[in-house]
Tab-separated table of C-alpha atoms in Angstrom:
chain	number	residue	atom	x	y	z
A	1	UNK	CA	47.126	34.820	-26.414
A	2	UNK	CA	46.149	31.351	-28.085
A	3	UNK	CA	49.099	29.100	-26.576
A	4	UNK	CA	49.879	27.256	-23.797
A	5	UNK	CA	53.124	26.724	-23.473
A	6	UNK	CA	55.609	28.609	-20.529
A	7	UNK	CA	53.727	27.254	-18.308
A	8	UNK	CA	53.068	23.970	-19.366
A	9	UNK	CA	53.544	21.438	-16.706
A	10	UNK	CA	53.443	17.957	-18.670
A	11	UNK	CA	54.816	17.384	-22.007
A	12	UNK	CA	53.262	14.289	-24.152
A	13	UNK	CA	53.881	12.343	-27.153
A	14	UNK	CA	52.373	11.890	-30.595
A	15	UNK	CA	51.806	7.962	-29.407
A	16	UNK	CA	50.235	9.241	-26.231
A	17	UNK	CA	47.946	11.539	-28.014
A	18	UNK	CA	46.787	8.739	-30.624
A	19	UNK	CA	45.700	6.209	-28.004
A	20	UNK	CA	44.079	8.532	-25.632
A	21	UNK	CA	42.363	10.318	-28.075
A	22	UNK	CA	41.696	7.486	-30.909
A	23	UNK	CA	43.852	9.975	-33.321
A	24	UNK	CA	45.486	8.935	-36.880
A	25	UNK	CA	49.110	9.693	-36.943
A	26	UNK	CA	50.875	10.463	-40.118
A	27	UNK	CA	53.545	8.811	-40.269
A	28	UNK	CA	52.955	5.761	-37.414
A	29	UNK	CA	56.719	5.806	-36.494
A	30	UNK	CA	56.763	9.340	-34.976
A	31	UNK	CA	54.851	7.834	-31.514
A	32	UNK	CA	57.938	8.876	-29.767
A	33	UNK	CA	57.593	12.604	-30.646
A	34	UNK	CA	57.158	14.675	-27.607
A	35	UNK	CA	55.334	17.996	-28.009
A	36	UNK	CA	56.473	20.883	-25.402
A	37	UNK	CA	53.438	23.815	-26.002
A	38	UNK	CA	50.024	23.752	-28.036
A	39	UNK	CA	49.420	26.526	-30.097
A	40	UNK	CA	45.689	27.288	-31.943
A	41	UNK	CA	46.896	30.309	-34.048
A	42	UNK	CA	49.893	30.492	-36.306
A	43	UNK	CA	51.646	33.228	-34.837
A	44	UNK	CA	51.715	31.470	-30.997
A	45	UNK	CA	53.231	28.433	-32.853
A	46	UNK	CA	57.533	28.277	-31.324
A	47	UNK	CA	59.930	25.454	-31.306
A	48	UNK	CA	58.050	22.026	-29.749
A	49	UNK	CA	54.111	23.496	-30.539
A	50	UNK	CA	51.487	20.915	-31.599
A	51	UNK	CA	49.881	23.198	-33.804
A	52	UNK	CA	45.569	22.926	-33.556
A	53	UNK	CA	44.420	24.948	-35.927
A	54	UNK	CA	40.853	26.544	-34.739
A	55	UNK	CA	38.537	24.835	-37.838
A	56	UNK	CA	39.748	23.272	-40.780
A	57	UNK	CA	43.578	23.935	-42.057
A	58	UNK	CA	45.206	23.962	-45.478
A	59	UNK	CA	48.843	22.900	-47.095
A	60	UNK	CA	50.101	26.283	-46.350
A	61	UNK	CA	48.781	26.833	-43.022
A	62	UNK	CA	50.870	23.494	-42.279
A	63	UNK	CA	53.652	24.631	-43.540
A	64	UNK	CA	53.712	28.103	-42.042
A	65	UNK	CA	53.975	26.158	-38.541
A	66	UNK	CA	56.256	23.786	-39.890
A	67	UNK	CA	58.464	26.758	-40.905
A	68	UNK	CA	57.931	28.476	-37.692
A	69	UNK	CA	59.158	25.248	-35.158
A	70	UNK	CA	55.822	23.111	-34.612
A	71	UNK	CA	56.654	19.563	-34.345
A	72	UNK	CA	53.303	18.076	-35.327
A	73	UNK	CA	49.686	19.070	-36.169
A	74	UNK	CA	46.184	17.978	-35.019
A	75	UNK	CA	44.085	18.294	-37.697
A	76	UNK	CA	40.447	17.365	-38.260
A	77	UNK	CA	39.704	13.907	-40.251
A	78	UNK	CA	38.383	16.004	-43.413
A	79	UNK	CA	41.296	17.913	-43.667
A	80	UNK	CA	43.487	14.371	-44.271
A	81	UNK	CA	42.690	14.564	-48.148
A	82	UNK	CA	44.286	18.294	-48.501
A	83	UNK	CA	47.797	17.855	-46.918
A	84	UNK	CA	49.781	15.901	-48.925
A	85	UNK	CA	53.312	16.261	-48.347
A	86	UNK	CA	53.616	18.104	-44.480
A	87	UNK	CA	57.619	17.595	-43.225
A	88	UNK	CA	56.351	17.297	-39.950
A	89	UNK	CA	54.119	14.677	-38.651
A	90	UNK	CA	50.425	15.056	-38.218
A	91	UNK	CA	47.474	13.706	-36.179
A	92	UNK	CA	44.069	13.591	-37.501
A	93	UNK	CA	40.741	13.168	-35.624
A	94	UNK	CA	37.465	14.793	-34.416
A	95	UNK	CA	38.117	15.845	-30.798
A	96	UNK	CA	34.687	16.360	-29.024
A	97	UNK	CA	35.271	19.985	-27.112
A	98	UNK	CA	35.491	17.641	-23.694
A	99	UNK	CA	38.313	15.927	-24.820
A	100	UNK	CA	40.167	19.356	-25.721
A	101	UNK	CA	39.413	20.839	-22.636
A	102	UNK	CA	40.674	17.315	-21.318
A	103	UNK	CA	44.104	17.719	-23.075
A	104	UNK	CA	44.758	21.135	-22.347
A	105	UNK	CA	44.070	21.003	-18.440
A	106	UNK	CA	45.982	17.640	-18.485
A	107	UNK	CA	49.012	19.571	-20.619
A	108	UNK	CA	48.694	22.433	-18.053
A	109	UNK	CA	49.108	20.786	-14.598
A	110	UNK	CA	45.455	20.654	-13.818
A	111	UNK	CA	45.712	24.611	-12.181
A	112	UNK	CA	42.172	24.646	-11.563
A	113	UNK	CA	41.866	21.693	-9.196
A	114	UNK	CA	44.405	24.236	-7.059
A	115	UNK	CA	42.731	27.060	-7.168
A	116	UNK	CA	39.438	28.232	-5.559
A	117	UNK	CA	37.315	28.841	-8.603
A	118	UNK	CA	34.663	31.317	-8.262
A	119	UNK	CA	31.823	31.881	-11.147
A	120	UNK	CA	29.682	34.753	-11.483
A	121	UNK	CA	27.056	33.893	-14.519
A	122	UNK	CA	24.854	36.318	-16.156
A	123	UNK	CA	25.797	39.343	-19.551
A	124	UNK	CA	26.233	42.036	-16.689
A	125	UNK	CA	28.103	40.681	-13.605
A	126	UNK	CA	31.188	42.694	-13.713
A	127	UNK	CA	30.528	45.003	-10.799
A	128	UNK	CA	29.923	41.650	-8.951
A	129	UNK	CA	33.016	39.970	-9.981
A	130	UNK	CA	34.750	43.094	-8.696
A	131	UNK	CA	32.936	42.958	-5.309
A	132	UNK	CA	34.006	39.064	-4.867
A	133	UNK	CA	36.975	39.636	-5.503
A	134	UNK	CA	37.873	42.877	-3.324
A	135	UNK	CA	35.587	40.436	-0.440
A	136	UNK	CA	38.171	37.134	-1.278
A	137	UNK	CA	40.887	39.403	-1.147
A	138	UNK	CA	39.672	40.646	2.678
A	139	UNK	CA	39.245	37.360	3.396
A	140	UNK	CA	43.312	37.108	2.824
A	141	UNK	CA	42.762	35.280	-0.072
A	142	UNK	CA	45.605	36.384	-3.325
A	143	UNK	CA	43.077	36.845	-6.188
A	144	UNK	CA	43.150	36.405	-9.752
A	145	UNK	CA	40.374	37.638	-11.854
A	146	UNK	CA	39.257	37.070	-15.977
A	147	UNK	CA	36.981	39.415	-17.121
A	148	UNK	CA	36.039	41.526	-20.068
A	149	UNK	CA	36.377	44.716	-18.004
A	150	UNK	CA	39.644	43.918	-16.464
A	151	UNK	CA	41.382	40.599	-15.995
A	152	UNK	CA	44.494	40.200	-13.535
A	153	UNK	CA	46.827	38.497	-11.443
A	154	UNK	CA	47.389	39.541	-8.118
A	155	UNK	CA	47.980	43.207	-8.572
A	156	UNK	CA	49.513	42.590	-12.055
A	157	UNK	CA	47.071	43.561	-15.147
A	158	UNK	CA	47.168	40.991	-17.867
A	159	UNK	CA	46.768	41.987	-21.448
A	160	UNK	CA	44.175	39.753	-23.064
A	161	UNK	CA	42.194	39.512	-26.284
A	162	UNK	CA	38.112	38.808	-25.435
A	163	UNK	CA	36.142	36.658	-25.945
A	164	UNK	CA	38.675	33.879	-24.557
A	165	UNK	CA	39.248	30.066	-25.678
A	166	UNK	CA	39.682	27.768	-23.782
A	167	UNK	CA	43.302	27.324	-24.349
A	168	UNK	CA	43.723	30.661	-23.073
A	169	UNK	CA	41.496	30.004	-19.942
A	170	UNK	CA	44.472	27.556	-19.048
A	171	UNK	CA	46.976	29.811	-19.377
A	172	UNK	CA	45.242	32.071	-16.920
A	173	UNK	CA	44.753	29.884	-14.632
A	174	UNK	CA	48.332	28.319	-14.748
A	175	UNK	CA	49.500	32.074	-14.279
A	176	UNK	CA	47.632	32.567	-11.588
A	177	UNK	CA	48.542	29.650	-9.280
A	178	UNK	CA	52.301	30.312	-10.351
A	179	UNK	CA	51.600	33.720	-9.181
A	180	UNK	CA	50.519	32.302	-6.401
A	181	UNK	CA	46.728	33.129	-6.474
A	182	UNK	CA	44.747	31.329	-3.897
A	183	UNK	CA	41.484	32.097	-5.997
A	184	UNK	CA	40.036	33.078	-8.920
A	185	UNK	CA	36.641	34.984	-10.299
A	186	UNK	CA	35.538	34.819	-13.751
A	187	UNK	CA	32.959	36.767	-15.251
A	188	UNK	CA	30.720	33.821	-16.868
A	189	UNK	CA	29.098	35.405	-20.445
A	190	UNK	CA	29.690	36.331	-24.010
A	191	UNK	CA	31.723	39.193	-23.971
A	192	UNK	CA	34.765	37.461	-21.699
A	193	UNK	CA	34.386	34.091	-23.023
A	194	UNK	CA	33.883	31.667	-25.569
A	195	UNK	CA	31.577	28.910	-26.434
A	196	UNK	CA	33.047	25.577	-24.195
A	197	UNK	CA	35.625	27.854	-22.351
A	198	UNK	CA	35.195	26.499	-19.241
A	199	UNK	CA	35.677	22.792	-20.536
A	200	UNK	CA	38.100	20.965	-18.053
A	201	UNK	CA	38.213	23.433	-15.444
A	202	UNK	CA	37.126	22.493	-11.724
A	203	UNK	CA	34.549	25.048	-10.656
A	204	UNK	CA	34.001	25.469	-6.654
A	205	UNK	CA	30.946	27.655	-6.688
A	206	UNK	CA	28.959	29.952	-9.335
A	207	UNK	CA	26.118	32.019	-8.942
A	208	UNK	CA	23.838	33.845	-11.395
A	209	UNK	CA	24.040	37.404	-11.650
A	210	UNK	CA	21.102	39.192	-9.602
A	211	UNK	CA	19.482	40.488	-12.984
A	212	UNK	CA	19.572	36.472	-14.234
A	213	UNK	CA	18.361	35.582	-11.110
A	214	UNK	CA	15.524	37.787	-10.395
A	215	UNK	CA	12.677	35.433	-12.153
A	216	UNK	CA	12.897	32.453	-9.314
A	217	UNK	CA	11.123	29.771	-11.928
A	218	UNK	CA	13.618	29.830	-14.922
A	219	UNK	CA	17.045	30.215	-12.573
A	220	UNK	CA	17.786	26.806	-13.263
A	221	UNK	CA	17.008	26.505	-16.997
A	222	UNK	CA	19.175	29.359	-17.065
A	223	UNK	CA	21.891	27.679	-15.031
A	224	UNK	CA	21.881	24.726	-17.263
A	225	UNK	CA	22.003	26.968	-20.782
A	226	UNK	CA	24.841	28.855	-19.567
A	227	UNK	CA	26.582	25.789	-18.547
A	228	UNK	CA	26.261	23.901	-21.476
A	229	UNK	CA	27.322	27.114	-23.523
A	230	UNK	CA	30.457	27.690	-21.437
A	231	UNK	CA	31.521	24.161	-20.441
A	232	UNK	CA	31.391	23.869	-17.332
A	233	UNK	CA	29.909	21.343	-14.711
A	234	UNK	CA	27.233	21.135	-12.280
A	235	UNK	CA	27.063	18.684	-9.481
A	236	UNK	CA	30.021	16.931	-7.916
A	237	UNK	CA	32.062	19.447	-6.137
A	238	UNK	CA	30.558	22.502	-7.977
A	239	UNK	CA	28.176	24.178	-5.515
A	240	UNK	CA	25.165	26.636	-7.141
A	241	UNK	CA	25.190	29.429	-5.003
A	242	UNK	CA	22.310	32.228	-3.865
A	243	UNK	CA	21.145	34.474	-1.836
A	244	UNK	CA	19.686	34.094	1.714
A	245	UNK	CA	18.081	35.387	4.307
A	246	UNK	CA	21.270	34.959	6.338
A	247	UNK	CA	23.538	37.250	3.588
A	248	UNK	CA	21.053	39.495	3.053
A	249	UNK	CA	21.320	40.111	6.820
A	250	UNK	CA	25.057	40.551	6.878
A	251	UNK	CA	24.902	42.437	4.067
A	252	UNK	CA	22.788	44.918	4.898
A	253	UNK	CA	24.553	45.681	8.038
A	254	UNK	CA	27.384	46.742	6.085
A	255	UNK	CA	26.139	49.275	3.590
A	256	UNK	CA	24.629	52.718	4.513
A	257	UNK	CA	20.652	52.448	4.745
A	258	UNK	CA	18.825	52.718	2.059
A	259	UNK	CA	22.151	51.419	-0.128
A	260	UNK	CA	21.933	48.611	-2.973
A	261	UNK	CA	23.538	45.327	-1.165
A	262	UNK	CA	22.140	42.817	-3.656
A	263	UNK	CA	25.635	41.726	-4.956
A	264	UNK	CA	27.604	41.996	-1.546
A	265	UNK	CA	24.918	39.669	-0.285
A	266	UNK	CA	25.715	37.215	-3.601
A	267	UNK	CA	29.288	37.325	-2.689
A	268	UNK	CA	28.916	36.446	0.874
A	269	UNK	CA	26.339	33.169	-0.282
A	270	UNK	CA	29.310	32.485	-2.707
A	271	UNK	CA	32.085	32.650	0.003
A	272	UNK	CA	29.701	30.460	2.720
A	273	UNK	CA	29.136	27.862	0.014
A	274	UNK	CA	33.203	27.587	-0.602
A	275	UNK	CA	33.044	27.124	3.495
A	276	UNK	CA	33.983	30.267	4.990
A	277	UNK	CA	33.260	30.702	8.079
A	278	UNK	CA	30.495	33.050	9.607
A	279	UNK	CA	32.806	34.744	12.121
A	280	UNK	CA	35.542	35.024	9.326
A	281	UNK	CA	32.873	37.132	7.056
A	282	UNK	CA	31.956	39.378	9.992
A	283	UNK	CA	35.601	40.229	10.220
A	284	UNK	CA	36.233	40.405	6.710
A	285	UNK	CA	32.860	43.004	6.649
A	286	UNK	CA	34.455	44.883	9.576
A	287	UNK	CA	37.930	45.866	7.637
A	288	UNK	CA	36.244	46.292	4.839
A	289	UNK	CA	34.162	48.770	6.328
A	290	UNK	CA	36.836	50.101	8.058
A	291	UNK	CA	39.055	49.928	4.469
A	292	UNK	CA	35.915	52.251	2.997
């Protein structure tokens, strides 16, 4: 899946585009064009795409989209000298991997400023990301999760192709909150997602998986690479979550002795940094003791 498009929430023109994004458009009288999806591979492009090619694009990758509905094409600036006679119009510039994310969140609706977005960080979180989820479902929250091992909405299994972009990050996340997810954990590493996945989308809390966060000195250094890998913010509403003495606590309590409770006591910091309550969390440990 490399489009967004059914779900896109705000359509935009070619003039739009060129003065937000200090673009070239080829030719200057098609400003009034309005794109209605954004498609990064040929065979996503449909009637009304703005087809942006992943890297640099040739006459007959133009003309393939042309041929299959798009009604313009970003292109990079070096590519300007190879197309030279598209039939549909075309935009050419060097968009900085902020200002995609930028365009794709705006052309989606924004989901993720709707959603509670939960981040578990780390190559081998996925039996935590499982655990959160399960716990924010408890908690009466309708989950959504992306992950290598399993992504889905609700109860509904999507079918996706790993390691994601960020375009189809978006689309996740616009299915989810028309689903009507409340929140959503993603697995935060190589094998679910691309380099600048994350760019654009409104993170509530992450955490570090407990294997990345076992050496105390480099947890932040390993914060900030995964961050600027992945594209995602740190500071402003985005809360870095751990464990405490307090979780640890209520964790324990609701294993059997002697059990691992490492990552229930990560998802419970996780939850009290997105403001759950400390009664709600006893409950939601009850039933799901009661569940098991």
């Amino acid at each position: 899946m490399s489009a967004l498009s059914e779900s896109i929430s705000r359509r935009m023109t070619l003039g739009q585009l060129k003065g937000r994004y200090g673009l070239t458009l080829i030719p200057s009288f098609a400003e009034p064009v309005t794109v209605t999806s954004l498609a990064n591979d040929l065979v996503s492009v449909r009637p009304g795409s703005l087809y942006v090619p992943d890297g640099e694009a040739d006459q007959g990758m133009v003309d393939e989209a042309e041929r299959r509905g798009a009604y313009a094409a970003l292109l990079p600036s070096t590519d300007r000298h190879k197309i030279r006679n598209a039939q549909i119009p075309l935009l050419f510039g060097n968009m900085l991997p902020s200002q995609m994310g930028q365009l794709l969140s705006t052309v989606a609706g924004d989901p993720s400023s709707s959603l509670a977005v939960f981040g578990l960080v780390g190559s081998d979180v996925y039996g935590g990301v499982d655990t959160l989820a399960e716990f924010l479902h408890v908690l009466g929250n309708p989950v959504g999760v992306i992950s290598a091992h399993g992504s889905y909405s609700l109860d509904r299994e999507l079918n996706l192709d790993y390691p994601l972009s960020m375009f189809d990050i978006q689309r996740c996340l616009s299915i989810y909150l028309e689903d009507g997810a409340a929140a959503v954990v993603i697995s935060v590493g190589e094998e679910t997602l691309q380099k600048d996945a994350l760019r654009s989308v409104d993170m509530d809390v992450v955490a570090l998986g407990e294997q990345e966060a076992s050496a105390s000195d480099l947890r932040r250094a390993r914060m900030l690479s995964h961050a600027r890998r992945f594209g995602f913010g740190l500071g402003g509403r985005t809360t870095v979550a751990r464990r405490t003495d307090d979780s640890d606590s209520l964790a324990r309590q609701s294993v059997l002795p002697g059990s691992p409770f490492e990552d229930l006591s990560l998802c419970i910091a996780m939850t009290m940094a997105a403001g759950v309550k400390r009664n709600n969390i006893r409950s939601a440990l009850r039933v799901s003791r009661e569940m098991s």
